[in-house]
Each structure stands twice: as C-alpha cells, then as structure tokens.
Short mmCIF file of N, CA and C in Angstrom, two decimals:
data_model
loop_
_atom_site.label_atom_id
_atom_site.label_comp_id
_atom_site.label_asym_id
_atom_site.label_seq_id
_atom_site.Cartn_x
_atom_site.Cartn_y
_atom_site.Cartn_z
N UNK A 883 -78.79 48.04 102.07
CA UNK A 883 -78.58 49.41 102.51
C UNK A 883 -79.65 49.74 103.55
N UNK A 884 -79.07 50.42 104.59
CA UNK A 884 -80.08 50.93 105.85
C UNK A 884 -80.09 52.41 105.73
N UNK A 885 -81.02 53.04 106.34
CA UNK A 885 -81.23 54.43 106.67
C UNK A 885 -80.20 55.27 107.38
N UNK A 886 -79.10 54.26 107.90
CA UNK A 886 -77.79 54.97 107.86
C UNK A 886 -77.05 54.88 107.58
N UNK A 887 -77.24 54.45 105.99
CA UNK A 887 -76.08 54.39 105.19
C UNK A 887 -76.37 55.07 104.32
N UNK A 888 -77.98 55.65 103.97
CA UNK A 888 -78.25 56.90 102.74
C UNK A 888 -78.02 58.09 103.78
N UNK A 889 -78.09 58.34 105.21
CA UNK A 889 -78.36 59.62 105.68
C UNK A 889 -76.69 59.86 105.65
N UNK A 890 -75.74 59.13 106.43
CA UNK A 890 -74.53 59.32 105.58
C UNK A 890 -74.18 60.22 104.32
N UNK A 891 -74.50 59.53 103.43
CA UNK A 891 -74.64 59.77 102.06
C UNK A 891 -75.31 61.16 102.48
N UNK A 892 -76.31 61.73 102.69
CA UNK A 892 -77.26 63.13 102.79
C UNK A 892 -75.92 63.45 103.71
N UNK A 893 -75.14 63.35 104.41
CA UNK A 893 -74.22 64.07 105.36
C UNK A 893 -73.18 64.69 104.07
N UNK A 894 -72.91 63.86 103.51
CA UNK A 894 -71.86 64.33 102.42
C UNK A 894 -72.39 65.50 101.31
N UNK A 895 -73.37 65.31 101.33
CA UNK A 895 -74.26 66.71 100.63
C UNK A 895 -74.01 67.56 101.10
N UNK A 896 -74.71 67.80 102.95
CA UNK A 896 -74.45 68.88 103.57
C UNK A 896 -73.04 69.41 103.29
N UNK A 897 -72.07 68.75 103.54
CA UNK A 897 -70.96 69.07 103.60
C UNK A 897 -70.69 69.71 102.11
N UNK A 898 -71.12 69.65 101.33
CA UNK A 898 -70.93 70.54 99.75
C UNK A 898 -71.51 71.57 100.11
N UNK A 899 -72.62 72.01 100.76
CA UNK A 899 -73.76 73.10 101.45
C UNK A 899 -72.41 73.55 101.99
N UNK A 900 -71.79 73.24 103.22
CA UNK A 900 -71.14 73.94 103.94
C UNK A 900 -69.59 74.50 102.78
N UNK A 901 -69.12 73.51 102.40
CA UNK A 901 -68.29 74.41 101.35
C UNK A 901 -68.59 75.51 100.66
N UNK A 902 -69.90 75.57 100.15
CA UNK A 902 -70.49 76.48 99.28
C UNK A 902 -70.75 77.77 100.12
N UNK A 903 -70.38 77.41 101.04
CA UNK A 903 -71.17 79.27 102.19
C UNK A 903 -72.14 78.77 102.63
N UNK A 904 -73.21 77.76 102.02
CA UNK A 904 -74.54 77.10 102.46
C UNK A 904 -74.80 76.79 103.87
N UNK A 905 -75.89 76.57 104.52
CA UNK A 905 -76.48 76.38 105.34
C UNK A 905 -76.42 74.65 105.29
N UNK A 906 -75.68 73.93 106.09
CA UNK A 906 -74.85 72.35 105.78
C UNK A 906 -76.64 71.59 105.95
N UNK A 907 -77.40 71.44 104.79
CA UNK A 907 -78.10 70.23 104.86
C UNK A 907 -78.00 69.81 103.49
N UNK A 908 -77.76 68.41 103.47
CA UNK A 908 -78.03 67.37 102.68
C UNK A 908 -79.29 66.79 102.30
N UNK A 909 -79.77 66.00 101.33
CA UNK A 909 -80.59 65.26 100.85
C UNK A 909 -80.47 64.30 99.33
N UNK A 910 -81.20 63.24 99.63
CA UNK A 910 -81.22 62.21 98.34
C UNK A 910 -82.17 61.84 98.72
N UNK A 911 -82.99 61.26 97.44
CA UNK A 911 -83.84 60.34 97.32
C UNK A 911 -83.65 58.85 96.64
N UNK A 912 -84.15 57.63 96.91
CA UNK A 912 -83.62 56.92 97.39
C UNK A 912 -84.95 55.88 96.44
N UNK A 913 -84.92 55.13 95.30
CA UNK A 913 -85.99 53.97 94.88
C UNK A 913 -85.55 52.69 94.99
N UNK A 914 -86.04 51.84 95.07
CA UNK A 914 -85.54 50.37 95.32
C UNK A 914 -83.80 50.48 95.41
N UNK A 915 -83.66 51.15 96.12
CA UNK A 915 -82.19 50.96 96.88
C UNK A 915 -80.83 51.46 95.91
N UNK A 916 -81.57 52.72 94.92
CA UNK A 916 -81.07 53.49 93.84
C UNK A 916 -80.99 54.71 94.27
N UNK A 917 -80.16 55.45 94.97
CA UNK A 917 -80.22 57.06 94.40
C UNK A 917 -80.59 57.36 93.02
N UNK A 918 -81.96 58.20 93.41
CA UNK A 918 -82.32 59.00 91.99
C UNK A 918 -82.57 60.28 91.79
N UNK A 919 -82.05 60.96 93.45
CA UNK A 919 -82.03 62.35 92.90
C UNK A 919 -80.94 62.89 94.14
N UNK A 920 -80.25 64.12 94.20
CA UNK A 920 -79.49 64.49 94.71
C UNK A 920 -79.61 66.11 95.45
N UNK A 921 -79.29 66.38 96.33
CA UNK A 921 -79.20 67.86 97.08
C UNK A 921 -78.59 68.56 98.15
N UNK A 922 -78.60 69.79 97.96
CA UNK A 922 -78.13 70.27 98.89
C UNK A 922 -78.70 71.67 98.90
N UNK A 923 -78.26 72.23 100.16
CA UNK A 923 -78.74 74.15 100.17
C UNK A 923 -78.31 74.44 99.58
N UNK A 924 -78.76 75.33 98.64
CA UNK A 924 -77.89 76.65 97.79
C UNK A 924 -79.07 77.53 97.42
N UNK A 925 -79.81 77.88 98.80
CA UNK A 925 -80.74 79.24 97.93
C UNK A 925 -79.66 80.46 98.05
N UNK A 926 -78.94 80.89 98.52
CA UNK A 926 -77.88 81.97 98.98
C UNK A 926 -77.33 81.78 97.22
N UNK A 927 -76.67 81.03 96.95
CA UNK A 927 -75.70 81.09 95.49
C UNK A 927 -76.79 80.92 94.62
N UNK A 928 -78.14 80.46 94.78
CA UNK A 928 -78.81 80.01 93.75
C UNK A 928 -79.74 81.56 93.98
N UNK A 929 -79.67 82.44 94.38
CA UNK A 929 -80.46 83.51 94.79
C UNK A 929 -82.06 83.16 94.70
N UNK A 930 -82.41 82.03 95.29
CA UNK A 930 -83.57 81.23 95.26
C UNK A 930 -84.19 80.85 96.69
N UNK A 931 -85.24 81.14 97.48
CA UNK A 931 -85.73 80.68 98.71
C UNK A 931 -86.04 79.32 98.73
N UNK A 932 -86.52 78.94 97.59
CA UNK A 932 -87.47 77.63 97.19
C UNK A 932 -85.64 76.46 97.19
N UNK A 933 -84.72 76.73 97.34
CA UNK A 933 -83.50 76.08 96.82
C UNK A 933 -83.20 75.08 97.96
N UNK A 934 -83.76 75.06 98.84
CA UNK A 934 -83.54 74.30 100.22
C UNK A 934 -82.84 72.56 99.57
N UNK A 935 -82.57 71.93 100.03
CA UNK A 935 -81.53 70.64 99.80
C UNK A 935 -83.10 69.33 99.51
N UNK A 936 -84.17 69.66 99.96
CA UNK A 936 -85.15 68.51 99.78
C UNK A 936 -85.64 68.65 98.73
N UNK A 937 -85.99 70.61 98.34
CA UNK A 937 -86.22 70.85 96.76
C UNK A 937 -85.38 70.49 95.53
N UNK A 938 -83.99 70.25 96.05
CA UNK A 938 -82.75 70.00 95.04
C UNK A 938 -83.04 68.94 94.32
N UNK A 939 -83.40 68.05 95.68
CA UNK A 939 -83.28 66.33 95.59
C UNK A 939 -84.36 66.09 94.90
N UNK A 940 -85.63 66.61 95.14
CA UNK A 940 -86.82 66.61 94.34
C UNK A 940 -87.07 66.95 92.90
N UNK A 941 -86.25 67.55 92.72
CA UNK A 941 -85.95 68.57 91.72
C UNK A 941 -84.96 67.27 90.68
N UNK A 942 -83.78 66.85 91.02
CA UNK A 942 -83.29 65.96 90.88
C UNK A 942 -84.06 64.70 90.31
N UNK A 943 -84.60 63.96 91.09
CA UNK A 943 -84.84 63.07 91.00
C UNK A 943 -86.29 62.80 89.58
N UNK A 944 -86.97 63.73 89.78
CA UNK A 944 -87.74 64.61 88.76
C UNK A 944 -87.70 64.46 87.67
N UNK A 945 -86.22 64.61 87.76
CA UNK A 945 -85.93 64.83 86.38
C UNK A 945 -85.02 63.51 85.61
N UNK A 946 -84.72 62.80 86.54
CA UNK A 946 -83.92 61.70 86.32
C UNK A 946 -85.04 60.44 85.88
N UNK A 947 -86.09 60.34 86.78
CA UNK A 947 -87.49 59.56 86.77
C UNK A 947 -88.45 59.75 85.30
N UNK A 948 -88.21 60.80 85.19
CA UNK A 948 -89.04 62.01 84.08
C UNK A 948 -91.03 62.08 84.57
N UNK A 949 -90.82 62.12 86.08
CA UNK A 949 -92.11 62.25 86.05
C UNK A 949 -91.98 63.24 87.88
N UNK A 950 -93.25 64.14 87.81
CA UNK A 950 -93.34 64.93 88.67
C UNK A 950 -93.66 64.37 90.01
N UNK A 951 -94.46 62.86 89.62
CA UNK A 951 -94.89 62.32 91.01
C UNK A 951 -93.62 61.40 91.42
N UNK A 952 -92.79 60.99 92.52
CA UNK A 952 -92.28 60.30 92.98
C UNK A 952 -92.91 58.88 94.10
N UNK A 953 -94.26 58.02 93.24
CA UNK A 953 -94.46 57.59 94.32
C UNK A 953 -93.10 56.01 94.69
N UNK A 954 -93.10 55.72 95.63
CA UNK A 954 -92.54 54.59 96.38
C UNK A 954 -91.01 55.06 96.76
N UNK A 955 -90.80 56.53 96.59
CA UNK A 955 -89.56 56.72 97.06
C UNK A 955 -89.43 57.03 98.55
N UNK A 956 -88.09 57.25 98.99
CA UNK A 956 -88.07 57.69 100.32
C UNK A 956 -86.70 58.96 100.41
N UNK A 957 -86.87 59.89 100.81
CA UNK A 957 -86.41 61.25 101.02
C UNK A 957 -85.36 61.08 102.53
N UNK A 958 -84.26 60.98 102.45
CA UNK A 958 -83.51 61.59 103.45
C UNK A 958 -82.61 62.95 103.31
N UNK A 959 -82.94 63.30 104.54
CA UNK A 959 -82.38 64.48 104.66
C UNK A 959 -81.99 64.64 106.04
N UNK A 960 -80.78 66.05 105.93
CA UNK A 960 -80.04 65.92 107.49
C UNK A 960 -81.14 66.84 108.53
N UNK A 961 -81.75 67.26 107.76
CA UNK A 961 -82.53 68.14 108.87
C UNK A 961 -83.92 68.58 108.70
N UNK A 962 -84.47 68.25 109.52
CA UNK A 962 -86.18 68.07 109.78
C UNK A 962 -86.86 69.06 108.38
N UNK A 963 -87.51 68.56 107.34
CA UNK A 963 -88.56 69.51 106.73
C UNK A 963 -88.97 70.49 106.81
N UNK A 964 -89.38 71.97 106.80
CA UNK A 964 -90.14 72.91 106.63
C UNK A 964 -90.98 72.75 105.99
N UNK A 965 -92.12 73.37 106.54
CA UNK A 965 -93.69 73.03 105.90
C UNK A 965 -93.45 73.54 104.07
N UNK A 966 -92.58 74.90 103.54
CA UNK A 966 -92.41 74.47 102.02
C UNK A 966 -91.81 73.39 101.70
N UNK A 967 -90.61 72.80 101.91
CA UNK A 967 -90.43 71.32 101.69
C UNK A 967 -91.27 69.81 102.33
N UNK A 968 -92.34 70.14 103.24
CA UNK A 968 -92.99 69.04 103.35
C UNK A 968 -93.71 69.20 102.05
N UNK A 969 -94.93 70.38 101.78
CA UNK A 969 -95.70 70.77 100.65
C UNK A 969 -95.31 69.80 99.08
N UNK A 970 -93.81 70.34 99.21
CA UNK A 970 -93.55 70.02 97.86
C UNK A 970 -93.41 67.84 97.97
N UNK A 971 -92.97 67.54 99.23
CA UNK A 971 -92.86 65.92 99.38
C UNK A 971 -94.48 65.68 99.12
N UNK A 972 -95.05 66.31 99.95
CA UNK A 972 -96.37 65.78 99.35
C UNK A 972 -96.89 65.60 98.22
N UNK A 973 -96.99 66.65 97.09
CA UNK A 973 -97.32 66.89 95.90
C UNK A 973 -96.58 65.91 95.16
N UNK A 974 -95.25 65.58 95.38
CA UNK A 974 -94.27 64.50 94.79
C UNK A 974 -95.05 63.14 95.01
N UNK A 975 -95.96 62.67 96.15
CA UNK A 975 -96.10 61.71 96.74
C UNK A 975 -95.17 60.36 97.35
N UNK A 976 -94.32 61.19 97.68
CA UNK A 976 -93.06 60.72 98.46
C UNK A 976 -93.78 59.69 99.38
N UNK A 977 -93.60 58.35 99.26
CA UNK A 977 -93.68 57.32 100.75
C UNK A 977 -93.01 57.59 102.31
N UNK A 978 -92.20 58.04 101.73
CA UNK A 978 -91.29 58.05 103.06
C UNK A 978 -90.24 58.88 103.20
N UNK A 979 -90.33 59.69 104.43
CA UNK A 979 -89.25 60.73 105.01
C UNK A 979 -88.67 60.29 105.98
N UNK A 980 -87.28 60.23 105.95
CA UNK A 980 -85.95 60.53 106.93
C UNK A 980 -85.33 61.15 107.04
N UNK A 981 -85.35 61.75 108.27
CA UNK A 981 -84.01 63.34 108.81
C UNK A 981 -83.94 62.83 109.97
N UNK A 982 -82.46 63.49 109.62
CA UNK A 982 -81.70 62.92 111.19
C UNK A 982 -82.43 64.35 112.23
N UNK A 983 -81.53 65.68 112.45
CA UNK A 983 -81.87 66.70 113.27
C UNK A 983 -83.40 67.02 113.29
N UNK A 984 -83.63 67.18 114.45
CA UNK A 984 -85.29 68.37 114.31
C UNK A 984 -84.81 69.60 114.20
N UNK A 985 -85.45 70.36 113.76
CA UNK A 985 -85.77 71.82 113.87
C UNK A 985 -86.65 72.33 114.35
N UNK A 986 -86.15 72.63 115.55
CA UNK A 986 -87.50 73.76 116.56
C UNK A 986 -88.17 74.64 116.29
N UNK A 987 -87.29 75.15 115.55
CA UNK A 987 -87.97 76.95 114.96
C UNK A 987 -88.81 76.57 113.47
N UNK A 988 -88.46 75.88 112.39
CA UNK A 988 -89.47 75.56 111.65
C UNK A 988 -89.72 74.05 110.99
N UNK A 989 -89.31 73.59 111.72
CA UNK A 989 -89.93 71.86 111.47
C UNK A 989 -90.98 71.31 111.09
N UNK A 990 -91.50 71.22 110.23
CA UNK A 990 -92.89 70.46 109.95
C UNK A 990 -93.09 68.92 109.75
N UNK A 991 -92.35 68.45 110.44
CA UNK A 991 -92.79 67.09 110.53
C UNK A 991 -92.65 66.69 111.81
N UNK A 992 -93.14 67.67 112.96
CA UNK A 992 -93.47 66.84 114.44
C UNK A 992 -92.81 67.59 115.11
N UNK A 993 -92.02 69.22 114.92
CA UNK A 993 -91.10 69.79 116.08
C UNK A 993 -91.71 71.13 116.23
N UNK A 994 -92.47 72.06 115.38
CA UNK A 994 -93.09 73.09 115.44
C UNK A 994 -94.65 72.67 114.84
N UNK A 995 -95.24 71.99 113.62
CA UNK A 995 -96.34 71.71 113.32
C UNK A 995 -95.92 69.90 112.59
N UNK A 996 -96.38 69.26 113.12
CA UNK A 996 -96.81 68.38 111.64
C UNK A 996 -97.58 67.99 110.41
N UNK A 997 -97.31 68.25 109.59
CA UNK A 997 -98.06 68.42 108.18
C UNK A 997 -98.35 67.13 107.62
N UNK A 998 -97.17 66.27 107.74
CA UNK A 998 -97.58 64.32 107.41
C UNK A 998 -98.75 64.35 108.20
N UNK A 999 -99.20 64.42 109.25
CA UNK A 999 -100.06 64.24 110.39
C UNK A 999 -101.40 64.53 109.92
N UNK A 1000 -101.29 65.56 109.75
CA UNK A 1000 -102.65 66.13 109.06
C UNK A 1000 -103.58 65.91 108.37
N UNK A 1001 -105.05 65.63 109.27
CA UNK A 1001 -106.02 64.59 107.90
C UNK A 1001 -106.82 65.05 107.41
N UNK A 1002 -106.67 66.76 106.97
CA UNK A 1002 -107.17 67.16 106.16
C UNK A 1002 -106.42 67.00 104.64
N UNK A 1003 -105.27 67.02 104.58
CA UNK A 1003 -104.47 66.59 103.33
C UNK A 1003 -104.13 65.41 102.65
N UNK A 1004 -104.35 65.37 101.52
CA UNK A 1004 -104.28 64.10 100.89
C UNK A 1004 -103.64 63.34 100.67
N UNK A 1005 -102.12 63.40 101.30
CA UNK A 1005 -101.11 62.63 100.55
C UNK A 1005 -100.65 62.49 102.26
N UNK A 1006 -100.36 61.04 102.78
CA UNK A 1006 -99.44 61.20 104.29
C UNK A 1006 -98.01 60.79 103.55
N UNK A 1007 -97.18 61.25 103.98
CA UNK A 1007 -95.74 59.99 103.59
C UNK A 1007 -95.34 59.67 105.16
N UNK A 1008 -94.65 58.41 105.06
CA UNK A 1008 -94.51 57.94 106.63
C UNK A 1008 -93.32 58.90 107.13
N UNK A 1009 -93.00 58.84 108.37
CA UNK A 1009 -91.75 59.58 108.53
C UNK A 1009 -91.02 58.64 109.76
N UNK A 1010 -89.75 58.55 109.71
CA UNK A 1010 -88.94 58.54 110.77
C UNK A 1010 -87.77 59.28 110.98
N UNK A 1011 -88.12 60.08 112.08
CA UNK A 1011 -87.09 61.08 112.96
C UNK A 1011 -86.03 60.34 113.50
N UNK A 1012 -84.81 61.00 113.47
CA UNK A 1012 -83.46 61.44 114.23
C UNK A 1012 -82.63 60.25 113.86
N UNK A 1013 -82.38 59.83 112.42
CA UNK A 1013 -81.12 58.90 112.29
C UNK A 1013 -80.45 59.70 112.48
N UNK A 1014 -79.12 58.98 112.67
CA UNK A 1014 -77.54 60.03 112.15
C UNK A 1014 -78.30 61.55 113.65
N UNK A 1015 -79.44 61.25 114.15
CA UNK A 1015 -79.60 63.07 114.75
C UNK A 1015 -77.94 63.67 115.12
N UNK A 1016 -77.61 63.04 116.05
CA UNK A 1016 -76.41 63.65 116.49
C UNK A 1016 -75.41 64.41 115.61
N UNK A 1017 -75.03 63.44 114.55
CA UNK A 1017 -73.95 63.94 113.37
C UNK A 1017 -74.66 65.06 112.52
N UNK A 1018 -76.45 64.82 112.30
CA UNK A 1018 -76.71 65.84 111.38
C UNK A 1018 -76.61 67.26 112.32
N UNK A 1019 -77.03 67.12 113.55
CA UNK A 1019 -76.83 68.62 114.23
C UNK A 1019 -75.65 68.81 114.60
N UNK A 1020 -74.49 68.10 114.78
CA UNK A 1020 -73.21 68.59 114.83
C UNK A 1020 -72.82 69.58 114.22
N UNK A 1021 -72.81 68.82 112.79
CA UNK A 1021 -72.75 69.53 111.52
C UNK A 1021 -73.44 70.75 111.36
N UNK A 1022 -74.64 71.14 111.65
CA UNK A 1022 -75.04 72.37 112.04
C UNK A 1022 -74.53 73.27 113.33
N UNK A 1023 -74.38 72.99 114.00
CA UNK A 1023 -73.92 73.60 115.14
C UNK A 1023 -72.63 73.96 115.32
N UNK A 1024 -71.81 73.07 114.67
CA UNK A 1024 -70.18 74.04 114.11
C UNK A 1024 -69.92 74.63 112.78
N UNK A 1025 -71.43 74.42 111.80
CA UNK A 1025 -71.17 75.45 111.22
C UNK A 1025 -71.38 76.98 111.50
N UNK A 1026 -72.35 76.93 112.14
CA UNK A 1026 -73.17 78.18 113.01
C UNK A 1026 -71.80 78.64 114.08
N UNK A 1027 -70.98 77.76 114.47
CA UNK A 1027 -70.40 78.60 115.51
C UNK A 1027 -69.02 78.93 114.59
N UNK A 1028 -68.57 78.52 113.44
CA UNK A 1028 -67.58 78.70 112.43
C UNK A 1028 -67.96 80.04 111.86
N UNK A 1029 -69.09 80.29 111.94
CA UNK A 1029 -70.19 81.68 111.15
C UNK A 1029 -69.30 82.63 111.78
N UNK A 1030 -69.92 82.23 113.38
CA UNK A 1030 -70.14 83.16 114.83
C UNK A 1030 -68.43 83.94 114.99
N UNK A 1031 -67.75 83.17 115.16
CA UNK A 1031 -66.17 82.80 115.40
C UNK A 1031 -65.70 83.82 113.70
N UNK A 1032 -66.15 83.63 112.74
CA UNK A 1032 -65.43 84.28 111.44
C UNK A 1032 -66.27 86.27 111.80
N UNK A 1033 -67.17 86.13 112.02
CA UNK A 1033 -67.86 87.09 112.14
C UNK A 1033 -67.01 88.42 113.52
N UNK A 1034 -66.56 87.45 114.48
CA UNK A 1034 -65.99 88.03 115.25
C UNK A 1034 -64.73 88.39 115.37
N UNK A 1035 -63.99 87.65 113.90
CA UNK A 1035 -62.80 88.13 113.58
C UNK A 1035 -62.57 89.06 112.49
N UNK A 1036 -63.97 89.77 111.55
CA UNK A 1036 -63.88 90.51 110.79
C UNK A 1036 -63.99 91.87 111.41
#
C-alpha cells in the first residue's frame, strides 16, 4: 500500500463529511499497513469545534490501540492540519503526516505557520504535502460552490 491508496481511502471519508452537511475532509490513521482509526468532519452534527476529521481519526484509533500515544503511525488526511489538529498529532506522537490540499487561511503544517517545524516543541512528526492535492481540493471546491449555488436558490 502507497500514500495513494490510504489518501483515497481519506477521500471516501470526506465524502461521508460531504453527505452529512460536513465540510468534505477525510482522515485515517494508518500502523504497519492497518487502518486503526477512522474520520471525518462532523463538528456541525457533532455540535463540537474540536470534531475536525484528524480529531475523529485520533480519537478512533485511540481507542482501538487502547493507548493515548500513537507512536509509529502515520495520519492522512484530505486537507492540510490546523494548528488544533497539528497540537493534538503531536501529543499523540504521530510519525508521520499526509494531506493532499493546503490550506491558506489556516494550515499549520507549512501554508500559514508550521508547527512540525518548530524547535521549540517536542514532538516533530515528518510530513508530506499534496498527495491526491488535486482530488482533495476538488472535492472542496465543489462542495463550496454546491453551498454557493443551493444558497442562491433558497
């Protein structure tokens, strides 16, 4: 299995996000070539901020592992981290992050701040940007204009 064959897999998440009303990002985490945890957005239905698709998966996997630290796993997701979901990869001690899209407006892994980067903090996990990029921002960008388009017919 390659990194685009789990971000795939994180595409099909999103796509439960986007059924749900959600904001379409996906995530899984990923141990010796095992899904062991699963996600998607649902702070909107989950009336939760903290609900983002990397917390799901974290959250997930957590609990499947039965332990709070995740070290030697690797995190994909369709769309770049926010510094609360880098926070929480760190504390997990996640090895390794993959997202396909960046996010300009709040990205924390290399598009507004990077937080892996940072050597005041104790935990780095490696990262590689923009598998799947294209398909994961598609997927955002016709959901946003599906929003735009329903909005203008109500």
């Amino acid at each position: 299995m390659d990194d685009e064959f789990y971000m795939h897999k994180a595409l099909q998440l999103a796509r439960q996000a986007w059924d749900a009303g959600e904001v379409p990002v996906g995530a899984l985490v990923v141990l010796d070539d095992v899904i062991v945890g699963r996600g998607y957005n649902a702070p909107i239905s989950r009336h939760d901020p903290s609900a983002h698709a990397e917390m799901m998966a974290l959250r997930d996997a957590s609990q499947q592992l039965g332990n709070y630290r995740l070290p030697g796993v690797t995190l994909y997701v369709t769309l770049e981290p926010c510094a609360m979901c880098a926070g929480a990869i760190m504390h997990a001690r996640v090895a390794r992050v993959v997202f396909g899209a960046a996010d300009l407006k709040t990205g924390a892994a290399g598009s507004v701040l990077n937080l892996f980067a940072e050597p005041r903090l104790n935990h780095h996990a490696s990262v590689t940007r923009g598998v799947l990029a294209a398909e994961c921002g598609a997927m955002l960008s016709d959901f946003f204009t599906e929003r735009r388009l329903m909005a203008k017919q109500a």
